[in-house]
PDB file of C-alpha atoms in Angstrom:
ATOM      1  CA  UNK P 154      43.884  83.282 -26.598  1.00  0.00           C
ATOM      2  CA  UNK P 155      44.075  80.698 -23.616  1.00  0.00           C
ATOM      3  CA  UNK P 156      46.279  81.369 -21.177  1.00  0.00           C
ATOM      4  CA  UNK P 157      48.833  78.413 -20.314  1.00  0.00           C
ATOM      5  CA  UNK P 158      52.273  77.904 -18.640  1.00  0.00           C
ATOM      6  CA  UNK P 159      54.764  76.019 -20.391  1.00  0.00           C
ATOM      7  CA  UNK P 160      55.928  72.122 -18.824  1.00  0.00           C
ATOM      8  CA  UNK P 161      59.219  71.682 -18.594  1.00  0.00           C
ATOM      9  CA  UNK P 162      59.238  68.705 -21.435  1.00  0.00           C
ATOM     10  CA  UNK P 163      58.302  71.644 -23.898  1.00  0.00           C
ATOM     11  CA  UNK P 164      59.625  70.981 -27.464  1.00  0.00           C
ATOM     12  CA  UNK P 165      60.268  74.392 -29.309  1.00  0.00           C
ATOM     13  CA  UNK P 166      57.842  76.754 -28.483  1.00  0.00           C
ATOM     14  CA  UNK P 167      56.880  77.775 -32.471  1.00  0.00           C
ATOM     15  CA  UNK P 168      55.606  76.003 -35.590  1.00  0.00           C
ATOM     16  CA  UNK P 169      57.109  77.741 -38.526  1.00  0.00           C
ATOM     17  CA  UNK P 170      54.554  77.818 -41.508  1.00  0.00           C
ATOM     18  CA  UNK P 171      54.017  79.372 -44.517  1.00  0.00           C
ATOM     19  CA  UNK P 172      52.241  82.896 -43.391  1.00  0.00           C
ATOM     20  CA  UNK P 173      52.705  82.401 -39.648  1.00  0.00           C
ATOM     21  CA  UNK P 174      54.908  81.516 -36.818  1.00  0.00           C
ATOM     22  CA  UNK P 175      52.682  79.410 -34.642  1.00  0.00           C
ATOM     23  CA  UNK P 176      53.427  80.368 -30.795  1.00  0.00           C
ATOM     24  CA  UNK P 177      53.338  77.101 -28.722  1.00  0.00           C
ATOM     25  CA  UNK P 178      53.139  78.542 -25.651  1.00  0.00           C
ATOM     26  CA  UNK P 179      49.750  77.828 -25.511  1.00  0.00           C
ATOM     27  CA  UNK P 180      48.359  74.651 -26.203  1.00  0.00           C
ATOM     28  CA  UNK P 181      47.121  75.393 -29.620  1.00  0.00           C
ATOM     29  CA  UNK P 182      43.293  73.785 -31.011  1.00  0.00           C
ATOM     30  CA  UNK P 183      43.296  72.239 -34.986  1.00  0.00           C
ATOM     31  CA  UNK P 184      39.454  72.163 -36.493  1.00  0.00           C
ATOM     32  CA  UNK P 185      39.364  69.349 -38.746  1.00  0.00           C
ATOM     33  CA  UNK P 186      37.701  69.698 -41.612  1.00  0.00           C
ATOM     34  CA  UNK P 187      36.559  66.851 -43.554  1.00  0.00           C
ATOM     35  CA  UNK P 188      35.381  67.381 -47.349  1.00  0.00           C
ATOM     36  CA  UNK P 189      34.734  63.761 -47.678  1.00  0.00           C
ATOM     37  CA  UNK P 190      31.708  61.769 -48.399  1.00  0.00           C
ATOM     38  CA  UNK P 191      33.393  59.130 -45.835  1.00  0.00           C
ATOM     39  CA  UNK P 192      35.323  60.007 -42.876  1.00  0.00           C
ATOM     40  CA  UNK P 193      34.704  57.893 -39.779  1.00  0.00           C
ATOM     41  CA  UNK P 194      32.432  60.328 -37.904  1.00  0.00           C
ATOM     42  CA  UNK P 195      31.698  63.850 -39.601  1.00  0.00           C
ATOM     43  CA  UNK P 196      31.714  62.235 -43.809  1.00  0.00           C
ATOM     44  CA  UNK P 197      29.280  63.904 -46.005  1.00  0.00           C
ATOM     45  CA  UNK P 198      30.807  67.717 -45.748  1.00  0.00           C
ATOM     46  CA  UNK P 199      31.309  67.649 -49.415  1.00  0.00           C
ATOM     47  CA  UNK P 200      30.029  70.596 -50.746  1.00  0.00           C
ATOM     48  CA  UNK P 201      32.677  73.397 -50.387  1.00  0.00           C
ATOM     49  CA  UNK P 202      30.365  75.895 -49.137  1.00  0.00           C
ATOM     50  CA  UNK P 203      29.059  73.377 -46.460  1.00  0.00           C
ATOM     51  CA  UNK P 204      32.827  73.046 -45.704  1.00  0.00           C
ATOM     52  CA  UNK P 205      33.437  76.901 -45.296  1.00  0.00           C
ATOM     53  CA  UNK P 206      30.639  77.443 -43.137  1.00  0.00           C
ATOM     54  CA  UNK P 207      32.061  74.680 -41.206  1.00  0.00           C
ATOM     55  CA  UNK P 208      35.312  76.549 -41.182  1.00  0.00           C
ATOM     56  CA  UNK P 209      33.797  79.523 -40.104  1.00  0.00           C
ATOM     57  CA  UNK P 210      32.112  77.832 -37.262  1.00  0.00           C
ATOM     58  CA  UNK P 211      35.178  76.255 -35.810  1.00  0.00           C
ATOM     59  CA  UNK P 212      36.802  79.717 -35.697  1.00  0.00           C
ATOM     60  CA  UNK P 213      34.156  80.929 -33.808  1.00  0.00           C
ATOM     61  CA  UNK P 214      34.420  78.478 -31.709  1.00  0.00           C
ATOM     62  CA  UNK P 215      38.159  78.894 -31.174  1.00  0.00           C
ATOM     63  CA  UNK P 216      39.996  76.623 -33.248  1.00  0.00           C
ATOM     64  CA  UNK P 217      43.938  78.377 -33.525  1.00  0.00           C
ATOM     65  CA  UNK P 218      44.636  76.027 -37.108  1.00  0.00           C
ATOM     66  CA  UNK P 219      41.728  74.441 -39.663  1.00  0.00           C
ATOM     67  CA  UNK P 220      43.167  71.026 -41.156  1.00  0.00           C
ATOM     68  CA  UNK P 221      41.312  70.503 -44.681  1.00  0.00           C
ATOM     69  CA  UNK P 222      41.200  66.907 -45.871  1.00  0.00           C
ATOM     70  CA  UNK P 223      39.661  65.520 -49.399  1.00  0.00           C
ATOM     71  CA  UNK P 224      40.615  61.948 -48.313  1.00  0.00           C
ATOM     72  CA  UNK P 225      39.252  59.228 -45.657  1.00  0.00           C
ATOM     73  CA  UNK P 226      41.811  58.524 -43.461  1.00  0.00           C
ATOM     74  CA  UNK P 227      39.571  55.575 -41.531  1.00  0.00           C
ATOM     75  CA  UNK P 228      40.168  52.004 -41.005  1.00  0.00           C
ATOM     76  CA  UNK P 229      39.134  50.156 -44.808  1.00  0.00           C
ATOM     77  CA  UNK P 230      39.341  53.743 -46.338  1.00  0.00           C
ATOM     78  CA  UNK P 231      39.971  52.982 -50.143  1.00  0.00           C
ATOM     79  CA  UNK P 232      42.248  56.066 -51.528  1.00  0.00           C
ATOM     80  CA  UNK P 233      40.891  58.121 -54.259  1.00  0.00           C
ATOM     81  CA  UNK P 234      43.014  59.772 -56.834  1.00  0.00           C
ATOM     82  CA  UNK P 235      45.289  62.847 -56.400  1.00  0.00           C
ATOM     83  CA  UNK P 236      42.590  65.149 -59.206  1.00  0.00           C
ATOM     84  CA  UNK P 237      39.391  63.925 -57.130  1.00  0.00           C
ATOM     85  CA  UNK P 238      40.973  64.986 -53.970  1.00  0.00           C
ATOM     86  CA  UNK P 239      42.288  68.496 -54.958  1.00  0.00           C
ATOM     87  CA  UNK P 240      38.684  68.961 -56.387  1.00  0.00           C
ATOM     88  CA  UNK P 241      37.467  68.426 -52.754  1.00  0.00           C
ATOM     89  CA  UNK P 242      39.909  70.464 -51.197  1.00  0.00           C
ATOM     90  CA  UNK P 243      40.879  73.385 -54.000  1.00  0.00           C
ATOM     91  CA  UNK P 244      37.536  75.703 -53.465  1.00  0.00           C
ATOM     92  CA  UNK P 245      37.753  75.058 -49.549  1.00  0.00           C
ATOM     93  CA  UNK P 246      40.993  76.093 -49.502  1.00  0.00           C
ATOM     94  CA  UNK P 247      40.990  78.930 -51.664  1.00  0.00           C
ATOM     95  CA  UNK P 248      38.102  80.389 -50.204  1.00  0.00           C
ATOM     96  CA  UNK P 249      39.433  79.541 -46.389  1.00  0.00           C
ATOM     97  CA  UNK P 250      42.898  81.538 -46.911  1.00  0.00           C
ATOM     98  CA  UNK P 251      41.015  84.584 -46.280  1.00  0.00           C
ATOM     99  CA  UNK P 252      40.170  83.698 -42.596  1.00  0.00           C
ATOM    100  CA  UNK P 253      43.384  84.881 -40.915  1.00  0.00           C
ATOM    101  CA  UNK P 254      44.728  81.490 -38.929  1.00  0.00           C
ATOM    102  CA  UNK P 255      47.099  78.789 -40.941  1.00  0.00           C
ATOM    103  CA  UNK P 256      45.823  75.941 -42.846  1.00  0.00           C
ATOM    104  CA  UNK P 257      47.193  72.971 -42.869  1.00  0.00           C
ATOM    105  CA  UNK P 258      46.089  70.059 -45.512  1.00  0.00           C
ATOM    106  CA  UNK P 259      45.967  66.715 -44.923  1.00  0.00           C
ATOM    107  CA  UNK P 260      47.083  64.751 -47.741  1.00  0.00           C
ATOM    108  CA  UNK P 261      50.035  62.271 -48.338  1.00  0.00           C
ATOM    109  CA  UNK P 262      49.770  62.652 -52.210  1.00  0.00           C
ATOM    110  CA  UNK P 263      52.580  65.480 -53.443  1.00  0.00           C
ATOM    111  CA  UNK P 264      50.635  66.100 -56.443  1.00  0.00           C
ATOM    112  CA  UNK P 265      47.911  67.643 -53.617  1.00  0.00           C
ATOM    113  CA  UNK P 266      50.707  69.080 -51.487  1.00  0.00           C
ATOM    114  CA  UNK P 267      52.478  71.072 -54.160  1.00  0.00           C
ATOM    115  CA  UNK P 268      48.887  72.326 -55.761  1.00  0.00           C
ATOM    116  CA  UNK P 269      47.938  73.316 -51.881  1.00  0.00           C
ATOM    117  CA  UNK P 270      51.195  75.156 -51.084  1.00  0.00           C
ATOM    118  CA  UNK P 271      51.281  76.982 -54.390  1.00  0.00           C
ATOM    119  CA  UNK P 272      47.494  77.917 -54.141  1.00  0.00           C
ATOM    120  CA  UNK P 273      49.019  79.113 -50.172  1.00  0.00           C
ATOM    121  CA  UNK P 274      48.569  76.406 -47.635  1.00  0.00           C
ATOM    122  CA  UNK P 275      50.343  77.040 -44.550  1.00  0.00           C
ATOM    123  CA  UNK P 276      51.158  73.291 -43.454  1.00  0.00           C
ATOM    124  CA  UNK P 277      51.699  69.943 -45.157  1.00  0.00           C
ATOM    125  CA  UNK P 278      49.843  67.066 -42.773  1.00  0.00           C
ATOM    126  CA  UNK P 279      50.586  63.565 -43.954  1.00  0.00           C
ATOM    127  CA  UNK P 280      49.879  60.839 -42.228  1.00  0.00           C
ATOM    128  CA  UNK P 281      52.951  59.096 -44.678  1.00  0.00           C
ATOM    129  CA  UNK P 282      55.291  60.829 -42.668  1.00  0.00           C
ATOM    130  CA  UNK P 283      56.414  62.154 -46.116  1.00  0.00           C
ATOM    131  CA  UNK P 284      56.992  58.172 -47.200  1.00  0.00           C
ATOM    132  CA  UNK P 285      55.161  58.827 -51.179  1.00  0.00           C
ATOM    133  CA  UNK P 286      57.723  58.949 -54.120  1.00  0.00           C
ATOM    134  CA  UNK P 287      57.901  62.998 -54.291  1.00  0.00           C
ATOM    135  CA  UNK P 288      56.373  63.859 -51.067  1.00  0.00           C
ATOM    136  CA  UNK P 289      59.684  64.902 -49.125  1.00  0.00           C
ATOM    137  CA  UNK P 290      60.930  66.945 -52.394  1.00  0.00           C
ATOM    138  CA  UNK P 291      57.773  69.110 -52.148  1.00  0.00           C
ATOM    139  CA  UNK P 292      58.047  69.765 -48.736  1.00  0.00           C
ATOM    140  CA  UNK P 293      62.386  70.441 -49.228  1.00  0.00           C
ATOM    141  CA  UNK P 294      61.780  72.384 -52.223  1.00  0.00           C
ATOM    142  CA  UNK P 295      59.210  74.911 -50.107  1.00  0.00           C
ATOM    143  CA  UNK P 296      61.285  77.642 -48.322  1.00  0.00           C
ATOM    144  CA  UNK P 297      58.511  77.966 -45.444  1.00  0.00           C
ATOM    145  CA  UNK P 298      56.013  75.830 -45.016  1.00  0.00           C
ATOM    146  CA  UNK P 299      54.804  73.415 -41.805  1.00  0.00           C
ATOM    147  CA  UNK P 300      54.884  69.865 -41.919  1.00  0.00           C
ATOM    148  CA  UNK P 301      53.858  67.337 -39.436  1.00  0.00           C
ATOM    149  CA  UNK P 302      55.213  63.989 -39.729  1.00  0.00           C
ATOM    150  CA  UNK P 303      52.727  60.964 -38.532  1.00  0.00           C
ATOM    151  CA  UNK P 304      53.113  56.926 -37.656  1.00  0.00           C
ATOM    152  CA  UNK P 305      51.774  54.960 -39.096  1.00  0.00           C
ATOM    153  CA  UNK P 306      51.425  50.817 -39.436  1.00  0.00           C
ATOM    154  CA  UNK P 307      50.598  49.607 -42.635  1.00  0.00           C
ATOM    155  CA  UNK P 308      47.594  51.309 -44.895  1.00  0.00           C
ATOM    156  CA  UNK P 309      44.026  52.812 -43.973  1.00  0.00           C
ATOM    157  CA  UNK P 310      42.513  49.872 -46.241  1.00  0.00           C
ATOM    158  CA  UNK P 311      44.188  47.104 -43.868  1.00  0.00           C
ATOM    159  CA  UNK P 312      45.750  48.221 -40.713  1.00  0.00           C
ATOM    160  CA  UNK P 313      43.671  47.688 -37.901  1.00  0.00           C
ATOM    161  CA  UNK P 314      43.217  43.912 -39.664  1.00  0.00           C
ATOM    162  CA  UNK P 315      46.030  42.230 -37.068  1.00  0.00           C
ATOM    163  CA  UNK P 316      48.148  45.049 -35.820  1.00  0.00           C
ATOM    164  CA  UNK P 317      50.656  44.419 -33.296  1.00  0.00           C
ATOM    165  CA  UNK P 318      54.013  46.009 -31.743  1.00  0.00           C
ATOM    166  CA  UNK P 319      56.601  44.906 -29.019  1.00  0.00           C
ATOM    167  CA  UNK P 320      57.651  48.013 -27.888  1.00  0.00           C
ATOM    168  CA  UNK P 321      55.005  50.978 -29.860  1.00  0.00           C
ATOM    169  CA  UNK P 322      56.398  53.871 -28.363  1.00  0.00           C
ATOM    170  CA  UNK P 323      60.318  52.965 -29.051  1.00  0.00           C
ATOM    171  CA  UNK P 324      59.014  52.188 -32.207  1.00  0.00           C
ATOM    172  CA  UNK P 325      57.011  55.569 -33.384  1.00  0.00           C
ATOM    173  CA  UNK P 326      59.997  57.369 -31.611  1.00  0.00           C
ATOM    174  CA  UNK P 327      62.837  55.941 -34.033  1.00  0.00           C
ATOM    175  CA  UNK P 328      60.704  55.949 -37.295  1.00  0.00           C
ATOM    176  CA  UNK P 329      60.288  59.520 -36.412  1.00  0.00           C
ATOM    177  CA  UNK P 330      63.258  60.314 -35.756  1.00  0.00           C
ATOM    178  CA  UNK P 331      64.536  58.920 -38.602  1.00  0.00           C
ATOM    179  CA  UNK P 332      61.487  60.984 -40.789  1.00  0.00           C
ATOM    180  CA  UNK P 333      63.392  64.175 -39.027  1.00  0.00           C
ATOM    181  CA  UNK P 334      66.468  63.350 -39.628  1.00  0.00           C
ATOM    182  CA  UNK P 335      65.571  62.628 -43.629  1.00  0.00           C
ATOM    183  CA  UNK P 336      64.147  66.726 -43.469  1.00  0.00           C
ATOM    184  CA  UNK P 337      66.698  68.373 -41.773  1.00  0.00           C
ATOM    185  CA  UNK P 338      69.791  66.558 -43.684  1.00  0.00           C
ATOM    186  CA  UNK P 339      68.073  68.223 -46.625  1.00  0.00           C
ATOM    187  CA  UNK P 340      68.302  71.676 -45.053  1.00  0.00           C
ATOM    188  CA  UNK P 341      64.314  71.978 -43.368  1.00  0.00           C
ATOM    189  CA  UNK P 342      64.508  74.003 -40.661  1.00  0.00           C
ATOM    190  CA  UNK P 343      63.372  71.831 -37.278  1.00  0.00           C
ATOM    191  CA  UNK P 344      61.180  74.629 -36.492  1.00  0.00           C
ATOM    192  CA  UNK P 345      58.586  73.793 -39.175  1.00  0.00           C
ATOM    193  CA  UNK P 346      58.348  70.445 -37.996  1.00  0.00           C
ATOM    194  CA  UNK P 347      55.852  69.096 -35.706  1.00  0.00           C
ATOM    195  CA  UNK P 348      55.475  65.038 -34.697  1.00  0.00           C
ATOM    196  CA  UNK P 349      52.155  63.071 -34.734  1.00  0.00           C
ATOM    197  CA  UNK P 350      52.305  59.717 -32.608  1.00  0.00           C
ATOM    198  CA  UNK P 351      49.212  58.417 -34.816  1.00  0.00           C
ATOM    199  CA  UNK P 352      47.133  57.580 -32.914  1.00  0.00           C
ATOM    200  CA  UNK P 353      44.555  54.334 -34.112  1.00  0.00           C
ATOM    201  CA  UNK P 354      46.785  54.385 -37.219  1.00  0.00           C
ATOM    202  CA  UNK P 355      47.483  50.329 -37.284  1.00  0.00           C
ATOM    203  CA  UNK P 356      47.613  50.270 -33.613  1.00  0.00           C
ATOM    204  CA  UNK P 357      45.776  48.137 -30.460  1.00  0.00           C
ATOM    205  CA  UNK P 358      44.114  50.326 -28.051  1.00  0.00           C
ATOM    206  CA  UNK P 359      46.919  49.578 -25.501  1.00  0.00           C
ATOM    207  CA  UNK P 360      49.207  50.876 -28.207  1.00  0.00           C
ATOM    208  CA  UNK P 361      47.547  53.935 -28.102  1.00  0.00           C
ATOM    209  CA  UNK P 362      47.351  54.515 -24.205  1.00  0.00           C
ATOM    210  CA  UNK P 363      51.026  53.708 -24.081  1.00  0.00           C
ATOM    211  CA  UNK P 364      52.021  56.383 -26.741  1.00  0.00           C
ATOM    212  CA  UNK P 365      50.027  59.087 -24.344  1.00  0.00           C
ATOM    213  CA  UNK P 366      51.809  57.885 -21.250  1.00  0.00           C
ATOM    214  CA  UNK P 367      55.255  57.390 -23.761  1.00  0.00           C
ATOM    215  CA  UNK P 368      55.066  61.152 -25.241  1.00  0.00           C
ATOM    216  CA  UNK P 369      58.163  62.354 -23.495  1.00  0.00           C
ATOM    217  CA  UNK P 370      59.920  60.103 -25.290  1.00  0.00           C
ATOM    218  CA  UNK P 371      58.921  62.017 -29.112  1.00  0.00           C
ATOM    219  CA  UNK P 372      58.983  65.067 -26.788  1.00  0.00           C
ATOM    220  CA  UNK P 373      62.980  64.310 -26.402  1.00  0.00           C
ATOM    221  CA  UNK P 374      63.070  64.493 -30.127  1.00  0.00           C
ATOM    222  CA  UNK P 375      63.023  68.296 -29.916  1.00  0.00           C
ATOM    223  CA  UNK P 376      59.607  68.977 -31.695  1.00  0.00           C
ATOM    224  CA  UNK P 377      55.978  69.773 -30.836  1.00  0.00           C
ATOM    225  CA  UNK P 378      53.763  66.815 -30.734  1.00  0.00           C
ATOM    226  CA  UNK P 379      50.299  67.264 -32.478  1.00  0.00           C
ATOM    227  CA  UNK P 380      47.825  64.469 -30.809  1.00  0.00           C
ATOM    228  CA  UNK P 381      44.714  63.379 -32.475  1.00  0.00           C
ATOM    229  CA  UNK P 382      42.532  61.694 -30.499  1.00  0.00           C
ATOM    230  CA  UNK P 383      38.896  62.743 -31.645  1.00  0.00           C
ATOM    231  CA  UNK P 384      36.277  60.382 -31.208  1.00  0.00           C
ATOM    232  CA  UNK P 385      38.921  57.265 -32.201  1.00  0.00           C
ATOM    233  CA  UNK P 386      37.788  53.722 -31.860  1.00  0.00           C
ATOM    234  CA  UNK P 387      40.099  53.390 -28.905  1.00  0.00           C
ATOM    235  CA  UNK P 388      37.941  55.896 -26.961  1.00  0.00           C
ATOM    236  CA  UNK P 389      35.215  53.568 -27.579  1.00  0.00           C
ATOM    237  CA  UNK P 390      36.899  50.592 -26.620  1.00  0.00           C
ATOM    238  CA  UNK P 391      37.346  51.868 -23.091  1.00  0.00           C
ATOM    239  CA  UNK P 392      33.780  53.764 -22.930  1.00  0.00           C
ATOM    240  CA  UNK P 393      31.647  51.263 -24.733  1.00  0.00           C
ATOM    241  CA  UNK P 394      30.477  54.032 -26.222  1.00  0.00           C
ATOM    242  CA  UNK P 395      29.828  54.616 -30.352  1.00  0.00           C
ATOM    243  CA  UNK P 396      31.525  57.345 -31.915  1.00  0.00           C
ATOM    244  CA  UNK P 397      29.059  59.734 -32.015  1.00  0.00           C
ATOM    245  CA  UNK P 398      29.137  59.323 -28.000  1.00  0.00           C
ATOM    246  CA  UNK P 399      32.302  60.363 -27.727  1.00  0.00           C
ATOM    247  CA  UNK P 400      32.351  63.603 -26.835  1.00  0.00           C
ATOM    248  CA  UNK P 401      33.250  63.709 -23.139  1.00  0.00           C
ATOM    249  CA  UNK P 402      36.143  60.780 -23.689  1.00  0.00           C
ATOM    250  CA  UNK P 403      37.099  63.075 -26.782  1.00  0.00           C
ATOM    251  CA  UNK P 404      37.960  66.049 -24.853  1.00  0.00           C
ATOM    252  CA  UNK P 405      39.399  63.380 -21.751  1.00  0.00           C
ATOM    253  CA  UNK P 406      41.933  62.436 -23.953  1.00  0.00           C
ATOM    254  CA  UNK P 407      42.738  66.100 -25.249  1.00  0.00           C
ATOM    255  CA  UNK P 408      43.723  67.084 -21.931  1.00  0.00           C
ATOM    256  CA  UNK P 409      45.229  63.814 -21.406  1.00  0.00           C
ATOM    257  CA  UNK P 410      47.792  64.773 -23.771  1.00  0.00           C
ATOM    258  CA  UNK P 411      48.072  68.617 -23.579  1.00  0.00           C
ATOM    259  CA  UNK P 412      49.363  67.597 -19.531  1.00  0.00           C
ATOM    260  CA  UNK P 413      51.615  65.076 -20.898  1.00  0.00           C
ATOM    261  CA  UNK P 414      53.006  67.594 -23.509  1.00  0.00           C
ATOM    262  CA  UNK P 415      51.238  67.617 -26.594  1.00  0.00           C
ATOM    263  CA  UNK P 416      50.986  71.377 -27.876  1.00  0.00           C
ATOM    264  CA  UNK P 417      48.096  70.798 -30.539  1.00  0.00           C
ATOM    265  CA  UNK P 418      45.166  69.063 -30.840  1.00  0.00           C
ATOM    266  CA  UNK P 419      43.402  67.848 -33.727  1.00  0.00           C
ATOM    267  CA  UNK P 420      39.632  67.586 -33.009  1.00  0.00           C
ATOM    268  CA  UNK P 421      36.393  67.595 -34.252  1.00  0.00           C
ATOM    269  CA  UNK P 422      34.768  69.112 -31.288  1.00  0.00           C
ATOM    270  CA  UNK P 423      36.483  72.094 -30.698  1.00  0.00           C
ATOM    271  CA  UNK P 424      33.929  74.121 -28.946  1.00  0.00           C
ATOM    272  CA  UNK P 425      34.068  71.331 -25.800  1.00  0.00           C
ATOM    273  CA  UNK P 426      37.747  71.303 -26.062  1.00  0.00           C
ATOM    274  CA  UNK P 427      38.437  75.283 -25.508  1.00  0.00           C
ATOM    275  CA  UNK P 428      36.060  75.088 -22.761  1.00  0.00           C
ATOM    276  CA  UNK P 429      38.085  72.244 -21.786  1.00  0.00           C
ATOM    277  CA  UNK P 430      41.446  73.662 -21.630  1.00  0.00           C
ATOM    278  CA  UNK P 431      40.531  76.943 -20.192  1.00  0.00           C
ATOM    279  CA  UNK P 432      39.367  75.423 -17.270  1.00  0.00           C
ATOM    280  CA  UNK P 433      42.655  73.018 -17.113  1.00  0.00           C
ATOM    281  CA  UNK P 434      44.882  76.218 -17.554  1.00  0.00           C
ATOM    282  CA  UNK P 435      42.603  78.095 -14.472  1.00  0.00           C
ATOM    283  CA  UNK P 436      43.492  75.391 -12.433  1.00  0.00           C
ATOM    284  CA  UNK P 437      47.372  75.918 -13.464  1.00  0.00           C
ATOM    285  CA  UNK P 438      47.635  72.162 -14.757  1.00  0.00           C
ATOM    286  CA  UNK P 439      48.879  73.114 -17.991  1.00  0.00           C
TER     287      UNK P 439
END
């Protein structure tokens, strides 16, 4: 494990999941795993034993939490429905609870969640924020699993068509909030929640600089924040640089937010980004 101090702005210092308690006092690494024909950069990891080995790999590498998805996410994505999906993600899954760190699945369909979290899925990631008819039942009804909650403007299909905000961090902090609010009034504990800011999710690339100069203010909320910055069109916007260039702005923006708080990552690259934070932590500035 990577050794880190904890900054003052820490949120609670564990994610409560299904099979583990997720110590924060690290900065903690998610692998993403896409099973998708389509995802922005890595699509075309459909087979599930192509998926497993990838699973495998990120372990190795260091990743803490694997995030299994069945579903493009990207700007234009079309959605696919909730059977096609679990077929994507069911033998992954199944076959990945065996590896010993929590799984989290990243879905906003609660026909997906509940099939994931009865098959043993540690974590419910939804980039809905729980906002699907259903959704928020599933994750209520569940004595123990994680959830993070994510912004987002508008829908994959659309959102990066016009997008535009007055105020973006005021704005992800209150619809947040009021996500939180919905859980905990329903008797979730605020230990198994963790906040996503969203980043490229119907945003402007100055959106998304402000939220990682802004994340004290989610911070203040009380919960983790789980940043996802991997190889986003906003990287590429300030590099000139196509995604599969991205690397080195990839991990920049990692330990962009780890030192402004952030206490998971969600990346592709995870190899890069241990390396990354190891050296950070040496040089005590996380």
């Amino acid at each position: 494990m990577r050794p880190s101090t904890i900054p003052d702005h820490s949120a609670s210092l564990v994610w409560s999941t299904s099979r583990y308690q997720v110590d924060l006092r690290v900065v903690r690494v998610m692998g993403i795993v896409n099973v998708t024909p389509d995802s922005f950069f890595d699509g075309g990891r459909s087979s599930a034993a192509v998926a497993l080995k990838h699973c495998e790999t990120l372990l190795q590498q260091g990743a803490d939490l694997l995030d299994i998805g069945g579903e493009s996410s990207r700007p234009g994505a079309e959605s696919i429905s909730a059977d096609q999906e679990w077929q994507r993600i069911e033998p992954v899954l199944r076959d990945a609870l065996s590896l010993g760190v929590p799984l989290s699945i990243d879905t906003c369909k609660p026909e997906v969640m509940q099939r994931a979290l009865d098959l043993g899925a540690d974590i419910i990631n939804d980039i809905r924020a729980l906002g699907a008819d259903g959704a928020m039942d599933v994750v209520v009804n569940h004595p123990q699993c994680g959830v993070c909650l994510m912004h987002m403007s508008g829908h994959p299909p659309t959102m990066q068509a016009a997008p535009w905000h007055v105020d973006i961090v005021s704005e992800v902090r209150d619809f947040l909030a009021e996500r939180v609010l919905a859980l905990v009034e329903r008797g979730v504990d605020r230990q198994r929640i963790v906040l996503d800011p969203g980043i490229g999710f119907g945003k402007r690339v100055e959106d998304n600089f402000a939220l990682v100069r802004g994340q004290q203010a989610l911070l203040d909320l009380g919960h983790p924040v789980l940043a996802g910055w991997s190889r986003k069109s906003s990287l590429g916007a300030v590099t000139g640089k196509p995604v599969s260039d991205r690397l080195c702005a990839s991990v920049a923006a990692a330990l962009a937010a780890a030192q402004c708080g952030a206490r998971i990552l969600r990346v592709h690259d995870v190899d890069a980004t241990v390396d990354a934070l190891r050296v950070w932590s040496a040089a005590g500035l996380l």
